[in-house]
């Protein structure tokens, strides 16, 4: 799997680029010069992007960026960020047990986790305001003018957590001319969606915009136990804006928004039923077994997801003559709550609950030169970020837990209780479990700048620098009432063995005297206590699923990280002609330490050496400080900073009826932060020494006929772990990382035409993703037996009348393609497989009125 690949030399990349340029030019030359309508030409030429934090057209921007316009969002019926990936193949968006368990990746790089301490490697911004949590961007897209997806490290200008890319949403500003729109959608699963938007002047210098949306559907899966639909939609949001613009060189824009999600999500299907699952079905409850695409399942309660997000921002722009000064001040607050039936059965065995709250304040200020005749254009800025998060949660055993665990273990729980003298039924008792308290305070700032040197009228050199500082104070603690997991089994066997010699193991003086008088016998007792052949209690160890963890901060671990880094970028851009631009760039990115804020947060081997005190384990800082607790294991507290870099060359071409953008890149991340599920032992947070991706991206739009636009976007990735010898699954060096498809494409066609006075359109797109493994665990992947691969087809058609009334019919996944977005072993059963599946075919009709 790629262990013998050589790095492609730069000369090969240049040759490939030349070939792509030549092909595109020959295609353009062979195509008749058919004029586009004025609206289409103007739309292409005036797309303004903020990738360089300057107003530049897409053609002029020497950065790998995809721009999705509001027109595409409307016609393709793209409602949220999950839908966005259907037209941006380099972007991948995944969702797990809940709506907040959403992760983004660009070019195969991203951080997927339910762990609140692991920040994304893809920075998400709305109107220049950083959204630090995926849950803060999951609502339906409202009042969006365009979406920019920047590929590759963007830390120089975007600072915090943009080490592999940026998703930037730009909303429509208030206008000084009255207007607006209203739309109503009805679709299958009893979907109802209402969107309204109005803007206009309040005075000669003050304008407003109000927007709101409501979206509900019945859901496409059913919980057979409660007879309720699952994976539904129930969300709404509002946005209000004021724009004060007394002159052309001064403006103040205030934006406030709030949205709520209250949904029943997400169900998982059973793919393989292991022994414990079959026992559960026979004795305690119901499960829809080995029917992975049934859209039916059992749970003793419906999974709930409740999210509230809101914030306000102030955007001030002032022209100073020689430069423009911009200030963006923002405050945001988010809350979320989830409840999930982990066993996914009608029995009440194990449930998870999580609550979260975050408060974020950000301030950006930048000064941008404003001299169109200058040889050097420059930008200077500073950014401040302060966030406090609090994410309690936990697991709770239900009324059927004891019967399930005792039955699946052959009566081990009843036997263990009797042996240790615990009350009957106390192990896995109803209501016991673990409650965690975790969170962190994070302060970060950066100072950044860039300069564009116009060496000639066509050749520009750009250099960018950013100094990033990041400080975190994390805390993790728990209340563990799972009595079964707190028993020191080694000490139990040790005590029984000493009792055979008439020694009370609870009397330190008696034990010391026996050891001194019988050193060889005592050593044998210690060794036997660790040997399953001599100590039968050790057979119970696999059932100690919720071991205690040591709280941080403590006397040894301060729970604090302090990181800083200088990132930089270099770029040369050359306008071969007015229609063809080429560029070459090198950029670095950075993401600071991420803390393990979960029940899997455990001391590192450097701070603690596990072992029962009765066997005299080696000294370690935590044991020396008197902090050791029964069954304390080692793991990770944090993953260190990750650093990325990319070499990239690209070409952008725009002709009258053809546009082509090509990027060839070699990108890698040192110490990539990974958080992977490892069977029944939880998640392991670690740094992969080096992960790289070489690849190519192409985006092209061709209009061979008046009104017809054919588009193709493709991402071709050659990814591997260059070095990862100490992964949770052994040495992964040379292997392809899980979840990354070699080929991802989006192919589309749109035809605009008139039927009398009706402006009409037909549109379709096909999204393809080639096979990708579900996990880096080779044994588990072999057990799964298949990889993720899919073809999704979307289509729409509609018309608009002269007075602004429009009707469109649409369908997403119209061929009803079925696949699993993720596959895993459930927490309670190592020989079972469960999975989350994609959304089935959806379709509907939308009526809209522009005024």
Short mmCIF file of N, CA, C and O in Angstrom, two decimals, residues 638-720:
data_model
loop_
_atom_site.label_atom_id
_atom_site.label_comp_id
_atom_site.label_asym_id
_atom_site.label_seq_id
_atom_site.Cartn_x
_atom_site.Cartn_y
_atom_site.Cartn_z
N UNK A 638 -3.03 14.87 25.82
CA UNK A 638 -3.13 15.88 24.75
C UNK A 638 -2.39 15.38 23.53
O UNK A 638 -1.62 14.41 23.58
N UNK A 639 -2.64 16.03 22.41
CA UNK A 639 -1.84 15.85 21.21
C UNK A 639 -1.12 17.16 20.95
O UNK A 639 -1.72 18.24 21.00
N UNK A 640 0.17 17.06 20.71
CA UNK A 640 0.97 18.26 20.51
C UNK A 640 0.61 19.00 19.24
O UNK A 640 -0.19 18.53 18.42
N UNK A 641 1.18 20.17 19.03
CA UNK A 641 0.85 20.98 17.85
C UNK A 641 1.13 20.24 16.54
O UNK A 641 2.02 19.40 16.46
N UNK A 642 0.33 20.54 15.53
CA UNK A 642 0.57 20.01 14.20
C UNK A 642 1.02 21.15 13.28
O UNK A 642 0.55 22.28 13.41
N UNK A 643 1.94 20.81 12.39
CA UNK A 643 2.50 21.79 11.46
C UNK A 643 2.33 21.26 10.04
O UNK A 643 2.63 20.10 9.77
N UNK A 644 1.86 22.11 9.17
CA UNK A 644 1.60 21.70 7.79
C UNK A 644 2.39 22.56 6.82
O UNK A 644 2.79 23.69 7.13
N UNK A 645 2.59 22.01 5.64
CA UNK A 645 3.23 22.77 4.57
C UNK A 645 2.72 22.26 3.23
O UNK A 645 2.29 21.10 3.12
N UNK A 646 2.75 23.12 2.22
CA UNK A 646 2.30 22.72 0.90
C UNK A 646 3.15 23.41 -0.15
O UNK A 646 3.49 24.59 -0.03
N UNK A 647 3.55 22.63 -1.14
CA UNK A 647 4.11 23.16 -2.38
C UNK A 647 3.00 23.05 -3.43
O UNK A 647 2.41 21.98 -3.59
N UNK A 648 2.75 24.12 -4.12
CA UNK A 648 1.63 24.12 -5.06
C UNK A 648 1.94 24.95 -6.28
O UNK A 648 2.56 26.02 -6.18
N UNK A 649 1.52 24.46 -7.43
CA UNK A 649 1.56 25.25 -8.66
C UNK A 649 0.19 25.15 -9.30
O UNK A 649 -0.51 24.13 -9.17
N UNK A 650 -0.23 26.22 -9.93
CA UNK A 650 -1.57 26.23 -10.48
C UNK A 650 -1.70 27.14 -11.67
O UNK A 650 -0.83 27.99 -11.93
N UNK A 651 -2.77 26.97 -12.38
CA UNK A 651 -3.09 27.81 -13.53
C UNK A 651 -4.57 28.11 -13.49
O UNK A 651 -5.39 27.26 -13.12
N UNK A 652 -4.92 29.35 -13.83
CA UNK A 652 -6.32 29.77 -13.92
C UNK A 652 -6.53 30.39 -15.29
O UNK A 652 -5.81 31.30 -15.68
N UNK A 653 -7.53 29.87 -15.99
CA UNK A 653 -7.82 30.34 -17.34
C UNK A 653 -9.29 30.69 -17.46
O UNK A 653 -10.15 29.95 -16.99
N UNK A 654 -9.57 31.82 -18.07
CA UNK A 654 -10.95 32.25 -18.26
C UNK A 654 -11.09 32.83 -19.65
O UNK A 654 -10.48 33.87 -19.97
N UNK A 655 -11.85 32.13 -20.48
CA UNK A 655 -12.14 32.60 -21.84
C UNK A 655 -13.63 32.89 -21.94
O UNK A 655 -14.37 32.78 -20.97
N UNK A 656 -14.05 33.22 -23.13
CA UNK A 656 -15.43 33.64 -23.30
C UNK A 656 -16.41 32.52 -22.96
O UNK A 656 -17.48 32.76 -22.39
N UNK A 657 -16.06 31.30 -23.30
CA UNK A 657 -16.98 30.20 -23.05
C UNK A 657 -16.33 29.03 -22.31
O UNK A 657 -16.85 27.92 -22.30
N UNK A 658 -15.16 29.28 -21.72
CA UNK A 658 -14.45 28.21 -21.01
C UNK A 658 -13.63 28.80 -19.87
O UNK A 658 -12.93 29.80 -20.06
N UNK A 659 -13.72 28.18 -18.72
CA UNK A 659 -12.83 28.51 -17.60
C UNK A 659 -12.26 27.21 -17.05
O UNK A 659 -12.97 26.21 -16.93
N UNK A 660 -10.97 27.24 -16.73
CA UNK A 660 -10.28 26.06 -16.21
C UNK A 660 -9.34 26.49 -15.09
O UNK A 660 -8.53 27.41 -15.27
N UNK A 661 -9.45 25.86 -13.94
CA UNK A 661 -8.51 26.05 -12.84
C UNK A 661 -7.87 24.71 -12.51
O UNK A 661 -8.58 23.71 -12.31
N UNK A 662 -6.54 24.68 -12.46
CA UNK A 662 -5.81 23.45 -12.15
C UNK A 662 -4.82 23.74 -11.04
O UNK A 662 -4.14 24.77 -11.06
N UNK A 663 -4.74 22.86 -10.07
CA UNK A 663 -3.75 22.97 -9.00
C UNK A 663 -3.09 21.62 -8.80
O UNK A 663 -3.78 20.59 -8.71
N UNK A 664 -1.77 21.60 -8.76
CA UNK A 664 -0.99 20.41 -8.42
C UNK A 664 -0.27 20.71 -7.12
O UNK A 664 0.34 21.78 -6.97
N UNK A 665 -0.32 19.79 -6.17
CA UNK A 665 0.19 20.11 -4.84
C UNK A 665 0.85 18.90 -4.18
O UNK A 665 0.57 17.75 -4.51
N UNK A 666 1.73 19.22 -3.28
CA UNK A 666 2.37 18.23 -2.41
C UNK A 666 2.25 18.80 -0.99
O UNK A 666 2.93 19.75 -0.64
N UNK A 667 1.36 18.22 -0.22
CA UNK A 667 1.02 18.78 1.10
C UNK A 667 1.28 17.74 2.17
O UNK A 667 1.00 16.55 1.99
N UNK A 668 1.83 18.17 3.29
CA UNK A 668 2.04 17.24 4.40
C UNK A 668 1.78 17.93 5.73
O UNK A 668 1.82 19.17 5.83
N UNK A 669 1.48 17.12 6.72
CA UNK A 669 1.27 17.60 8.08
C UNK A 669 2.17 16.81 9.01
O UNK A 669 2.10 15.58 9.07
N UNK A 670 3.03 17.53 9.70
CA UNK A 670 3.87 16.92 10.72
C UNK A 670 3.09 16.87 12.03
O UNK A 670 2.42 17.83 12.41
N UNK A 671 3.15 15.73 12.72
CA UNK A 671 2.46 15.55 14.00
C UNK A 671 0.96 15.78 13.87
O UNK A 671 0.33 16.45 14.69
N UNK A 672 0.38 15.20 12.83
CA UNK A 672 -1.06 15.33 12.59
C UNK A 672 -1.84 14.78 13.78
O UNK A 672 -1.59 13.67 14.24
N UNK A 673 -2.79 15.55 14.29
CA UNK A 673 -3.56 15.15 15.46
C UNK A 673 -4.65 14.16 15.08
O UNK A 673 -5.57 14.48 14.33
N UNK A 674 -4.54 12.93 15.59
CA UNK A 674 -5.50 11.89 15.28
C UNK A 674 -6.23 11.48 16.56
O UNK A 674 -5.66 11.51 17.65
N UNK A 675 -7.47 11.07 16.41
CA UNK A 675 -8.26 10.61 17.54
C UNK A 675 -9.12 9.45 17.04
O UNK A 675 -10.17 9.64 16.45
N UNK A 676 -8.61 8.23 17.24
CA UNK A 676 -9.24 7.07 16.60
C UNK A 676 -9.88 6.16 17.64
O UNK A 676 -9.41 6.02 18.77
N UNK A 677 -10.96 5.52 17.22
CA UNK A 677 -11.66 4.55 18.06
C UNK A 677 -10.92 3.23 18.02
O UNK A 677 -10.64 2.68 16.96
N UNK A 678 -10.59 2.70 19.20
CA UNK A 678 -9.84 1.46 19.30
C UNK A 678 -10.69 0.44 20.04
O UNK A 678 -10.65 0.33 21.26
N UNK A 679 -11.51 -0.29 19.27
CA UNK A 679 -12.31 -1.37 19.85
C UNK A 679 -13.08 -0.92 21.07
O UNK A 679 -13.76 0.10 21.08
N UNK A 680 -12.99 -1.71 22.14
CA UNK A 680 -13.74 -1.44 23.36
C UNK A 680 -12.97 -0.55 24.34
O UNK A 680 -13.50 -0.20 25.40
N UNK A 681 -11.75 -0.18 24.01
CA UNK A 681 -10.93 0.56 24.97
C UNK A 681 -11.07 2.06 24.85
O UNK A 681 -10.42 2.80 25.58
N UNK A 682 -11.89 2.54 23.94
CA UNK A 682 -12.09 3.98 23.83
C UNK A 682 -11.31 4.58 22.69
O UNK A 682 -10.88 3.88 21.76
N UNK A 683 -11.12 5.89 22.75
CA UNK A 683 -10.42 6.61 21.70
C UNK A 683 -9.01 6.98 22.14
O UNK A 683 -8.78 7.30 23.30
N UNK A 684 -8.10 6.93 21.19
CA UNK A 684 -6.71 7.27 21.45
C UNK A 684 -6.37 8.56 20.72
O UNK A 684 -6.52 8.65 19.50
N UNK A 685 -5.96 9.55 21.47
CA UNK A 685 -5.53 10.83 20.90
C UNK A 685 -4.01 10.80 20.77
O UNK A 685 -3.31 10.56 21.76
N UNK A 686 -3.53 11.02 19.55
CA UNK A 686 -2.09 10.92 19.33
C UNK A 686 -1.69 11.77 18.14
O UNK A 686 -2.54 12.27 17.38
N UNK A 687 -0.39 11.94 17.98
CA UNK A 687 0.16 12.63 16.82
C UNK A 687 0.74 11.61 15.85
O UNK A 687 1.57 10.78 16.22
N UNK A 688 0.28 11.65 14.61
CA UNK A 688 0.93 10.89 13.55
C UNK A 688 2.18 11.67 13.13
O UNK A 688 2.10 12.85 12.83
N UNK A 689 3.34 11.01 13.11
CA UNK A 689 4.59 11.72 12.87
C UNK A 689 4.52 12.56 11.59
O UNK A 689 4.90 13.73 11.58
N UNK A 690 4.03 11.95 10.52
CA UNK A 690 3.91 12.69 9.26
C UNK A 690 2.88 12.02 8.37
O UNK A 690 2.91 10.82 8.17
N UNK A 691 1.96 12.83 7.86
CA UNK A 691 0.98 12.38 6.89
C UNK A 691 1.05 13.31 5.69
O UNK A 691 1.11 14.53 5.85
N UNK A 692 1.05 12.75 4.48
CA UNK A 692 1.19 13.58 3.30
C UNK A 692 0.15 13.22 2.26
O UNK A 692 -0.39 12.11 2.24
N UNK A 693 -0.12 14.18 1.40
CA UNK A 693 -1.02 13.99 0.28
C UNK A 693 -0.46 14.72 -0.92
O UNK A 693 -0.22 15.93 -0.86
N UNK A 694 -0.23 13.98 -1.98
CA UNK A 694 0.13 14.58 -3.26
C UNK A 694 -1.10 14.46 -4.16
O UNK A 694 -1.80 13.45 -4.11
N UNK A 695 -1.34 15.45 -4.95
CA UNK A 695 -2.54 15.34 -5.75
C UNK A 695 -2.73 16.46 -6.74
O UNK A 695 -1.86 17.32 -6.94
N UNK A 696 -3.88 16.42 -7.36
CA UNK A 696 -4.25 17.41 -8.36
C UNK A 696 -5.72 17.74 -8.21
O UNK A 696 -6.53 16.90 -7.80
N UNK A 697 -6.06 18.98 -8.52
CA UNK A 697 -7.44 19.44 -8.51
C UNK A 697 -7.72 20.18 -9.81
O UNK A 697 -6.85 20.91 -10.31
N UNK A 698 -8.88 19.97 -10.33
CA UNK A 698 -9.27 20.67 -11.55
C UNK A 698 -10.71 21.11 -11.41
O UNK A 698 -11.56 20.37 -10.89
N UNK A 699 -10.99 22.32 -11.84
CA UNK A 699 -12.35 22.85 -11.90
C UNK A 699 -12.52 23.50 -13.26
O UNK A 699 -11.71 24.37 -13.64
N UNK A 700 -13.53 23.10 -13.99
CA UNK A 700 -13.72 23.66 -15.32
C UNK A 700 -15.20 23.85 -15.60
O UNK A 700 -16.04 23.05 -15.15
N UNK A 701 -15.52 24.92 -16.30
CA UNK A 701 -16.88 25.20 -16.76
C UNK A 701 -16.79 25.52 -18.25
O UNK A 701 -16.01 26.40 -18.66
N UNK A 702 -17.56 24.81 -19.05
CA UNK A 702 -17.53 24.98 -20.50
C UNK A 702 -18.95 25.24 -20.99
O UNK A 702 -19.89 24.53 -20.62
N UNK A 703 -19.10 26.26 -21.81
CA UNK A 703 -20.40 26.60 -22.39
C UNK A 703 -20.36 26.37 -23.90
O UNK A 703 -20.08 27.30 -24.67
N UNK A 704 -20.60 25.15 -24.36
CA UNK A 704 -20.52 24.87 -25.79
C UNK A 704 -21.68 25.46 -26.60
O UNK A 704 -21.55 25.66 -27.79
N UNK A 705 -22.81 25.71 -25.91
CA UNK A 705 -23.98 26.26 -26.57
C UNK A 705 -24.53 27.40 -25.72
O UNK A 705 -24.31 27.45 -24.50
N UNK A 706 -25.24 28.27 -26.36
CA UNK A 706 -25.85 29.38 -25.64
C UNK A 706 -26.78 28.83 -24.57
O UNK A 706 -27.70 28.06 -24.85
N UNK A 707 -26.53 29.20 -23.32
CA UNK A 707 -27.37 28.78 -22.22
C UNK A 707 -26.97 27.48 -21.57
O UNK A 707 -27.51 27.12 -20.51
N UNK A 708 -26.03 26.73 -22.15
CA UNK A 708 -25.61 25.44 -21.60
C UNK A 708 -24.26 25.58 -20.91
O UNK A 708 -23.30 26.07 -21.52
N UNK A 709 -24.16 25.15 -19.68
CA UNK A 709 -22.91 25.15 -18.93
C UNK A 709 -22.62 23.74 -18.43
O UNK A 709 -23.44 23.15 -17.72
N UNK A 710 -21.49 23.21 -18.83
CA UNK A 710 -21.03 21.89 -18.37
C UNK A 710 -19.89 22.10 -17.40
O UNK A 710 -18.93 22.83 -17.70
N UNK A 711 -19.95 21.48 -16.25
CA UNK A 711 -18.92 21.69 -15.23
C UNK A 711 -18.35 20.36 -14.77
O UNK A 711 -19.02 19.33 -14.78
N UNK A 712 -17.09 20.42 -14.38
CA UNK A 712 -16.42 19.26 -13.81
C UNK A 712 -15.44 19.76 -12.76
O UNK A 712 -14.66 20.69 -13.01
N UNK A 713 -15.50 19.14 -11.60
CA UNK A 713 -14.52 19.41 -10.55
C UNK A 713 -14.03 18.08 -10.02
O UNK A 713 -14.84 17.19 -9.71
N UNK A 714 -12.74 17.93 -9.94
CA UNK A 714 -12.18 16.67 -9.48
C UNK A 714 -11.01 16.87 -8.55
O UNK A 714 -10.20 17.79 -8.73
N UNK A 715 -10.91 16.01 -7.55
CA UNK A 715 -9.79 15.99 -6.63
C UNK A 715 -9.19 14.59 -6.67
O UNK A 715 -9.91 13.60 -6.47
N UNK A 716 -7.90 14.51 -6.93
CA UNK A 716 -7.20 13.23 -7.07
C UNK A 716 -6.08 13.20 -6.04
O UNK A 716 -5.13 13.99 -6.12
N UNK A 717 -6.20 12.31 -5.06
CA UNK A 717 -5.32 12.32 -3.90
C UNK A 717 -4.52 11.04 -3.78
O UNK A 717 -5.05 9.93 -3.91
N UNK A 718 -3.22 11.21 -3.53
CA UNK A 718 -2.31 10.10 -3.23
C UNK A 718 -1.81 10.32 -1.81
O UNK A 718 -0.87 11.07 -1.59
N UNK A 719 -2.49 9.72 -0.84
CA UNK A 719 -2.23 10.00 0.57
C UNK A 719 -1.55 8.82 1.25
O UNK A 719 -1.80 7.66 0.90
N UNK A 720 -0.71 9.12 2.23
CA UNK A 720 -0.08 8.06 3.01
C UNK A 720 0.45 8.60 4.33
O UNK A 720 0.66 9.80 4.49
#
